[in-house]
Every structure is written in C-alpha cells, then in structure tokens.
Amino acid sequence: MTHGIHGHDADLIIRGGRIHTLDPSDSVTHALAVRGGRITALGDDAEALSARETIELDGRTAVPGINDAHLHAAWLGARWPHLFFGDTPPEQQPAGRLVSTPDERRAALRGAWSLLAELGITSYTEPGIGPGEDDGETGCFGTTMLDTYLDLHRERMQTSRVTLLRLFGTIDGESTLDDFERGIRSSVPTTDPRWLAITGVKIFADGIPPMATAWVQDPYLDGSHGELLTRGAVEPVEAFRRMVRLAAGRGLQVAVHATGDRSISEFLAVLESLDPATATPATGPHYVVHGDLATGEQIARMRRVGAGFAVQPLIAGHTHEWAGAQLPAERLARAWPVADMLASGVLTTITSDAPIVTPDWRTSLDATVDLLRDAEQVVDRGLRRILLRSVTLDAARQDGAETWKGSLEPGKVADLTVLDEDPVDPARAFSSIGVARTVVDGRTVFRRD
Ligand SMILES: [Zn+2]
C-alpha cells in the first residue's frame, strides 16, 4: 500500500454505521474512505486504510448528500426565516427590495448555504437568474445576483454545489422572444461545473392552478383556461416553441415551469420534434418544473423522450384546498400525480421550491408519503429508497452529473449526509430524523454540537 502525501492512505475514513451507497444494487456498507475530495474505497477495503481523520458514525446512517433540484437559494437567504407557507403572518411577510448591495447579496447566498448545510443539503438548482429580472422587485434574480454567485464561486466560498438556470424573462411572469433570443446569444460565464454549473435556461410557460393561471385543456369552474406567458411578434404558442428549440439547439438544458396539461402538452410536442442530439443534452435532461396537472399519458411520453419532472409535494399539500376552488373535484383528485410519476420510472425529483415552503427535504418527503398513501400505495422500504433517490441520485441525473455525484461509489465526490436514524425504515417519519453532519467534497460543512 503506497502512502499519500500526508503520510496516510486517505484523508478521511467514515465508519461504524450504515452507509446507503445507492449504487446500482443499492448496497449498504459500513465504511468509506476519501482522498482529494473523492471516494476511494468502501467497506473492509476502506477500513484497512490509514487516514488523517476518522469520523465515527456511532451507529448512525450516512446517505449521499441531499440535492434539492429546485430551490431559490438567493431569495431564500434574503427572506429567511420568512417562508410563503410557514409561520409568518401575511402582514409580516417581507415586501419590496430585499437585497440592493453586493454585501447584501453575498449575505443572502452565504446565509442560505449555511442553512442548507444544517439540513444536510449538499447540492441544489437555482432555477432562474438573469437580465429579465434586473428591474425585479426583490433584487434576488437579476444579473447582479449572478455576478455575486460568480464572485463567491471564484473565491471558493461555496459549501453547496450549484446548478444554475438562466432566465431571460421575469420570474413567474412573461418573457418575450426578442429578449430570449438576445439572452441566449450572450456568453455563459466560465465556471468550474463541479461547483457552479450553468446548464441551461428556465422558461415560464404558465401560472398555477389555484390562481386559474395554469394553461388547461378543460376549463376551470369559471369557464376560463389560463394561457401561455410567452410573448412576441408571433402567437404565444409559436414564441414558446421557438424558445425551447433555440435553447435545445444550442445544447442547453431547458426547464419549463408548466403546471397545466395544455402547457405540458406543448412542451412535449416540441421535445418529441427535436433531433435526438438536442433532445437529451449533455448538460442534463430537459424537464417540467411542477407538472401539477400532468396526465398519465403525458408522464409516459415524458419518460419516452428522456425528459423529467421536478415536483413539490409539500406545495401540493399547502395549496390543495385553494386549487379546489378552481378545479372540478375529479380533476383535483388527479392533480399532483407524484405516485404515477414515481411508478412510471420517469425521472422525478422531489424538490422544495423554497422559500415558497421550507427547504427541509424531510418535510417534503413526508408530504410525498402522504400523496403516495392517498394513491393507496404501501410505502415500504423499497419505495422509501426510491424517495431517497429522488433527492440524491435522480437529482444528480437532472443535473447531468450522475457520473460524479449522487451516490457513494469509488470515484465519485465525497458529498454525504449523516442522519441519526435510517431514513429507509418505514416506521419513522422523515422529519423525526436528525441531521448530525454534512460533508461536501470530503470536508465537514456542518456538524451538530
Ligand atoms: Zn420555483
């Protein structure tokens, strides 16, 4: 055995508990070795090594680092502790400009990162930052926030890995084909994609069912259908199609906010018309964000084109009654088809959309369990392992990064979360499980006292 530059075989050995690797055979092991931020050995091979540092699990469970595949970190950091669905009463909700100066923007991101580390989150997708929001109300989504990301990235201040989507319209609002064309031609800043991967674009196709702004096939109770938010000299549908084709044609990942079945159907039609090379870009698969009213047929077609869904079961729980004021009962009953998505094998990530709701993934997984039980599914160990994968390996697949993160296998980065109990055990609510430690790139970024 050759010894490393520090006189040890490994920088770090983690041992003495259960380690869910989420490798292709879902192996569970008892030890893991790290060198240079990478996993180098597992099990007895890892324990046989000498290490500079050893972390004793003391019977706890380690899982791959949690990846929230749709989380507005800048906005979360600027608003914290105020969530839209949380303890903050309406009159105390932050309003207007939240961040104006470079220091405020840095503080927002760094605050979010320390909060995420406490929750065991090691990666996330920042879904939508760009020039369309330069005059935005909050200051959280404009070009200056992208600059702050780049500054902190170059200063190596990150404790979370970030996938970032650019935005050429307004957040939760309209975009024009002109702005989109101009934006997509602007250069993408050079970054180390292991820490800040700028993979593609976010497009807002429609609104949300509770506001009757999701674009739907059959009318709402008031007779309306919602509409597309894409604008231009051409019809909204044509503007939307051109935006998706433009981005996909440049090898970029396209994430479309689509909640209504009409919007999803238009997105699918474009995806199905792409040539195979741009249908599945190297930067990560195209995907629907939200997908509230996706039909079973659409879910199957999404799987066939290799696209995915980033869903928010906790928002579903919070807005279910509200949506009931707009949708006929039988359509409300079919909304948020997370059980169908998970059963179909389409790429599905369980995400928070924080600060809409808490960034605590354990609460989101408990809300997913509720949706699965409503669909009369038995949430056994196998299904809980699928849920765990939806916030780790499947999120890495959405990032186009499953070759180097998302599971605990030799050669992959040492991003992991140490939990007090085994999250696969069906007897336990996810939210009752404490986070003891968070490790990113082999380095502890959070340790509970
Ligand atoms: Zn969002």
XYZ file of C-alpha atoms and ligand atoms in Angstrom:
450
model
C 0.000 0.000 0.000
C 1.511 3.350 -1.026
C 1.058 6.243 1.320
C -0.315 9.635 0.363
C 1.405 12.987 0.577
C 0.207 13.383 4.170
C 1.672 10.023 5.118
C -1.786 8.437 5.088
C -3.720 6.374 2.582
C -6.833 8.508 2.959
C -7.743 12.000 4.086
C -10.861 10.718 5.790
C -12.498 7.450 6.798
C -16.143 7.327 7.835
C -17.042 4.139 9.702
C -19.118 2.423 12.340
C -22.638 2.715 10.953
C -24.874 2.062 7.987
C -23.949 3.707 4.674
C -26.565 3.676 1.893
C -24.457 3.883 -1.255
C -27.422 3.996 -3.727
C -25.158 2.182 -6.194
C -26.961 0.159 -8.918
C -27.589 -2.716 -6.488
C -28.458 -0.426 -3.536
C -25.558 -1.801 -1.490
C -25.284 -0.894 2.146
C -21.769 -0.739 3.579
C -20.115 0.123 6.898
C -17.112 2.250 5.916
C -15.984 4.724 3.275
C -12.604 6.313 2.517
C -11.983 9.714 0.938
C -8.932 11.244 -0.687
C -8.743 14.561 -2.507
C -12.496 15.035 -2.110
C -13.256 11.715 -3.863
C -14.451 8.383 -2.521
C -11.592 5.909 -2.934
C -12.784 2.749 -1.158
C -15.765 1.213 0.597
C -16.321 -1.429 3.295
C -13.398 -3.539 4.555
C -11.102 -2.036 1.889
C -11.784 1.413 3.349
C -11.331 0.285 6.947
C -7.948 -1.272 6.162
C -6.554 2.169 5.195
C -4.838 4.681 7.437
C -6.455 8.119 7.498
C -5.661 11.617 8.684
C -9.188 11.949 10.099
C -11.793 9.383 11.125
C -15.490 10.085 11.595
C -17.245 7.532 13.790
C -20.888 7.137 12.823
C -21.690 5.528 16.211
C -24.492 3.531 14.628
C -25.874 6.450 12.600
C -26.706 6.273 8.887
C -24.928 8.053 6.039
C -26.648 8.763 2.722
C -25.465 10.595 -0.416
C -25.637 14.366 0.116
C -29.154 15.719 -0.371
C -29.738 17.629 -3.637
C -32.745 19.965 -3.824
C -33.325 20.125 -7.570
C -35.463 23.298 -7.415
C -34.645 25.839 -4.700
C -34.305 29.634 -4.954
C -31.304 29.996 -2.641
C -30.711 33.737 -3.137
C -34.362 34.516 -2.428
C -34.444 32.039 0.483
C -31.373 33.621 2.067
C -32.791 37.136 1.592
C -36.178 36.203 3.123
C -35.125 33.752 5.824
C -36.779 32.887 8.211
C -39.894 34.017 6.343
C -41.470 31.445 4.012
C -44.651 31.894 1.982
C -46.169 28.828 3.626
C -44.748 28.952 7.128
C -45.237 30.714 10.444
C -45.009 34.276 9.098
C -48.393 36.044 9.090
C -49.289 37.955 5.880
C -48.659 41.396 7.412
C -45.109 40.391 8.403
C -44.133 38.963 5.001
C -41.053 40.749 3.594
C -42.007 43.019 0.712
C -40.247 45.141 -1.902
C -36.475 45.237 -2.324
C -34.784 42.530 -0.241
C -31.176 42.975 -1.392
C -29.561 46.029 -3.014
C -25.820 45.986 -2.342
C -23.089 43.432 -3.077
C -22.738 42.791 0.664
C -26.468 42.089 0.989
C -26.375 39.698 -1.940
C -23.353 37.893 -0.516
C -25.046 37.663 2.871
C -28.183 36.201 1.274
C -26.245 33.449 -0.500
C -23.975 32.672 2.419
C -26.937 32.604 4.784
C -28.739 30.160 2.505
C -25.651 27.967 2.231
C -25.245 27.663 5.990
C -28.949 26.857 6.366
C -28.712 24.205 3.634
C -25.623 22.676 5.258
C -27.580 22.349 8.525
C -30.291 20.481 6.630
C -27.839 18.061 5.013
C -28.240 19.635 1.562
C -25.015 19.495 -0.474
C -26.315 20.468 -3.946
C -29.223 22.437 -5.367
C -30.570 24.002 -8.544
C -31.013 27.812 -8.540
C -33.817 27.937 -11.102
C -33.789 31.237 -12.907
C -31.406 34.193 -12.647
C -30.792 36.694 -15.394
C -31.393 40.028 -17.104
C -35.173 39.659 -17.227
C -35.154 40.375 -13.506
C -32.677 43.294 -13.492
C -35.514 45.638 -12.527
C -37.244 42.963 -10.439
C -38.908 43.845 -7.160
C -36.777 41.739 -4.793
C -33.275 42.091 -6.289
C -32.835 38.319 -5.877
C -32.984 37.165 -9.513
C -31.136 39.748 -11.631
C -27.714 39.802 -13.303
C -26.108 41.290 -10.185
C -27.087 38.139 -8.259
C -25.435 36.024 -10.960
C -22.323 38.205 -10.509
C -22.417 37.562 -6.757
C -22.642 33.823 -7.410
C -19.608 34.112 -9.693
C -17.645 36.138 -7.125
C -18.284 33.666 -4.303
C -17.585 30.769 -6.673
C -14.200 32.217 -7.662
C -13.393 32.922 -4.010
C -14.166 29.229 -3.302
C -16.686 30.203 -0.628
C -19.321 27.657 -1.637
C -20.413 24.929 0.746
C -23.111 23.696 -1.668
C -22.717 22.667 -5.286
C -24.970 24.735 -7.536
C -26.680 24.102 -10.856
C -27.945 27.411 -12.238
C -30.517 28.119 -14.944
C -30.508 31.468 -16.705
C -33.724 33.447 -17.040
C -34.492 35.816 -19.911
C -37.958 36.892 -18.790
C -39.473 37.749 -15.439
C -39.814 35.263 -12.607
C -43.347 33.822 -12.510
C -44.210 36.128 -15.412
C -43.961 36.854 -19.094
C -40.991 36.623 -21.433
C -40.594 37.852 -24.993
C -38.994 36.026 -27.874
C -36.747 39.047 -28.567
C -35.342 39.109 -25.038
C -34.944 35.357 -25.089
C -33.059 35.387 -28.411
C -30.770 38.163 -27.188
C -30.171 36.394 -23.877
C -29.438 33.007 -25.333
C -26.766 34.532 -27.579
C -24.987 36.178 -24.632
C -21.984 34.230 -23.418
C -22.171 31.847 -20.488
C -19.600 32.731 -17.798
C -16.752 30.244 -17.392
C -17.014 28.293 -14.139
C -15.894 25.020 -12.568
C -19.009 22.928 -13.228
C -18.313 20.769 -10.191
C -19.306 23.769 -8.081
C -21.295 26.120 -10.291
C -22.760 24.518 -13.404
C -24.708 26.883 -15.652
C -26.556 24.191 -17.555
C -29.452 25.864 -19.284
C -32.492 28.081 -19.146
C -35.770 28.383 -17.297
C -38.914 29.290 -19.241
C -42.228 30.178 -17.608
C -44.993 28.617 -19.692
C -47.911 29.350 -17.365
C -49.038 30.144 -13.805
C -50.600 27.862 -11.168
C -53.955 26.031 -10.810
C -55.026 27.794 -7.574
C -54.957 31.138 -9.454
C -56.616 29.602 -12.538
C -53.492 30.671 -14.479
C -52.228 27.180 -15.384
C -52.982 26.636 -19.108
C -55.501 23.780 -19.145
C -57.321 21.678 -21.726
C -60.703 21.574 -19.974
C -61.961 24.802 -18.385
C -61.776 25.873 -14.762
C -65.041 26.147 -12.820
C -65.322 29.772 -14.005
C -65.046 28.720 -17.673
C -61.526 30.125 -18.249
C -58.483 28.111 -19.471
C -55.432 30.097 -18.404
C -52.819 30.956 -21.042
C -49.183 30.792 -22.084
C -46.863 33.508 -20.736
C -44.574 33.604 -23.781
C -44.870 36.705 -25.992
C -43.513 38.001 -29.280
C -44.446 39.166 -32.760
C -45.773 35.616 -33.254
C -48.528 33.754 -31.390
C -47.672 32.750 -27.789
C -47.506 29.063 -28.762
C -45.087 29.802 -31.598
C -42.963 32.022 -29.301
C -42.834 29.180 -26.767
C -41.839 26.582 -29.384
C -39.095 28.816 -30.754
C -37.671 29.467 -27.278
C -37.426 25.755 -26.477
C -35.915 24.928 -29.885
C -33.420 27.808 -29.681
C -32.120 26.721 -26.283
C -32.131 22.984 -27.028
C -30.439 23.629 -30.367
C -27.538 25.236 -28.511
C -27.099 22.153 -26.333
C -28.677 23.826 -23.316
C -30.926 22.174 -20.769
C -34.487 23.527 -20.842
C -36.571 23.619 -17.662
C -40.138 24.752 -18.228
C -42.443 25.946 -15.469
C -45.590 24.143 -16.609
C -48.463 23.256 -14.301
C -51.382 22.916 -16.738
C -51.896 19.950 -19.064
C -52.002 22.251 -22.146
C -48.572 23.713 -21.345
C -47.104 20.276 -20.690
C -48.564 19.010 -23.951
C -46.954 21.870 -25.940
C -43.591 21.247 -24.275
C -43.867 17.532 -25.067
C -44.706 18.237 -28.693
C -41.534 20.334 -29.058
C -39.387 17.750 -27.255
C -40.725 14.985 -29.489
C -39.873 17.045 -32.588
C -36.211 17.628 -31.612
C -33.478 15.635 -33.241
C -32.030 13.060 -30.827
C -28.803 15.019 -30.237
C -30.576 18.025 -28.748
C -33.409 16.010 -27.165
C -31.024 14.796 -24.457
C -28.277 17.414 -23.932
C -25.060 16.565 -22.085
C -25.835 19.374 -19.631
C -28.774 17.359 -18.275
C -32.221 16.288 -19.478
C -34.964 18.775 -20.265
C -37.680 18.809 -17.623
C -41.005 20.151 -16.446
C -40.988 22.139 -13.229
C -44.147 21.466 -11.123
C -46.298 19.355 -13.523
C -49.342 19.728 -11.227
C -51.919 18.608 -13.806
C -49.804 16.187 -15.862
C -51.827 13.265 -17.204
C -50.775 9.602 -17.123
C -50.284 9.671 -20.886
C -48.033 12.756 -20.645
C -45.949 11.145 -17.907
C -45.359 8.104 -20.147
C -44.392 10.317 -23.108
C -42.002 12.356 -20.935
C -40.284 9.126 -19.937
C -40.008 8.064 -23.602
C -38.306 11.314 -24.663
C -35.912 11.094 -21.715
C -37.258 14.225 -20.015
C -38.215 14.573 -16.345
C -40.297 16.296 -13.685
C -39.190 18.409 -10.709
C -42.159 18.255 -8.322
C -43.091 19.825 -4.972
C -45.384 17.569 -2.887
C -45.283 19.980 0.060
C -46.705 22.810 -2.071
C -49.388 20.368 -3.238
C -50.387 19.841 0.391
C -50.468 23.584 1.129
C -52.473 24.570 -1.970
C -54.814 21.592 -2.413
C -57.887 23.265 -0.925
C -57.156 26.545 -2.694
C -56.938 24.748 -6.058
C -60.275 23.108 -5.221
C -61.954 26.494 -5.658
C -60.898 26.468 -9.346
C -60.914 22.842 -10.452
C -63.765 20.330 -10.667
C -63.455 17.672 -7.938
C -62.450 14.804 -10.229
C -59.599 16.839 -11.721
C -58.446 17.999 -8.296
C -58.314 14.334 -7.279
C -55.957 13.613 -10.220
C -53.697 16.641 -9.573
C -50.084 16.200 -8.369
C -49.710 12.665 -9.795
C -46.437 12.027 -7.949
C -47.349 8.370 -7.337
C -47.793 7.835 -11.103
C -44.526 9.637 -11.851
C -42.549 7.503 -9.395
C -44.237 4.292 -10.589
C -43.660 5.083 -14.285
C -39.898 5.403 -13.963
C -39.846 8.907 -15.466
C -37.026 10.965 -13.961
C -38.692 12.567 -10.927
C -37.036 14.849 -8.393
C -38.757 15.781 -5.129
C -37.911 19.438 -4.542
C -38.962 22.254 -2.198
C -39.182 25.438 -4.303
C -38.050 27.203 -1.105
C -38.765 29.895 0.048
C -42.320 29.050 -1.040
C -42.118 26.285 1.584
C -39.389 25.114 3.942
C -36.182 23.860 2.309
C -36.305 20.930 4.749
C -36.307 17.885 2.411
C -37.531 15.662 5.263
C -40.814 17.572 5.394
C -41.113 17.315 1.588
C -40.552 13.543 1.733
C -43.224 13.185 4.444
C -45.612 15.151 2.189
C -44.710 12.727 -0.631
C -45.541 9.782 1.633
C -48.964 11.395 2.234
C -49.557 11.695 -1.541
C -48.500 8.070 -2.064
C -50.837 6.872 0.703
C -53.682 8.897 -0.866
C -52.938 6.916 -4.042
C -53.282 3.728 -1.939
C -49.634 2.783 -2.146
C -47.812 0.911 0.627
C -44.756 2.979 1.461
C -42.321 0.158 2.234
C -38.504 0.128 2.313
C -38.309 -0.149 -1.464
C -40.486 2.899 -2.021
C -38.658 4.883 0.659
C -35.402 4.063 -1.127
C -36.951 5.484 -4.315
C -37.838 8.648 -2.365
C -34.276 8.887 -1.068
C -33.012 8.508 -4.642
C -35.335 11.321 -5.803
C -33.406 13.758 -3.576
C -29.926 12.384 -4.347
C -29.111 10.276 -7.412
C -32.109 11.333 -9.507
C -31.396 14.981 -8.704
C -27.828 14.362 -9.908
C -29.283 12.887 -13.116
C -31.328 16.078 -13.555
C -28.034 17.979 -13.142
C -26.441 15.825 -15.855
C -23.939 14.890 -13.130
C -24.757 11.310 -12.143
C -21.330 10.118 -13.314
C -19.641 12.012 -10.482
C -22.182 12.734 -7.729
C -25.485 11.473 -6.294
C -24.356 8.089 -4.957
C -21.498 6.919 -2.725
C -19.267 4.947 -5.083
C -15.497 4.955 -5.657
C -14.528 7.806 -7.983
C -17.493 9.987 -7.072
C -17.260 13.108 -4.924
C -17.495 12.660 -1.159
C -20.759 14.543 -0.567
C -22.779 12.899 2.186
C -25.260 13.485 4.950
C -25.134 11.722 8.323
C -28.565 11.041 9.826
C -29.446 9.863 13.340
C -31.677 7.081 12.010
C -32.089 5.029 8.848
C -34.417 7.008 6.514
C -35.368 3.810 4.641
C -37.037 2.403 7.794
C -40.810 2.703 7.152
C -41.608 3.032 10.861
C -40.243 6.567 11.029
C -41.375 9.955 9.751
C -38.561 11.529 7.750
C -38.943 14.748 9.744
C -38.233 12.928 13.010
C -34.712 12.057 11.802
C -31.954 14.437 12.904
C -29.115 15.622 10.667
C -25.839 15.066 12.545
C -23.273 16.087 9.945
C -22.945 17.301 6.361
C -19.850 16.592 4.278
C -19.157 18.258 0.917
C -16.107 17.305 -1.154
C -14.781 15.375 1.842
C -14.999 18.421 4.103
C -17.417 18.787 7.030
C -19.568 21.888 6.374
C -21.996 21.248 9.238
C -21.699 19.334 12.478
C -24.407 19.356 15.119
C -22.970 20.153 18.584
Zn -39.597 27.973 -8.292
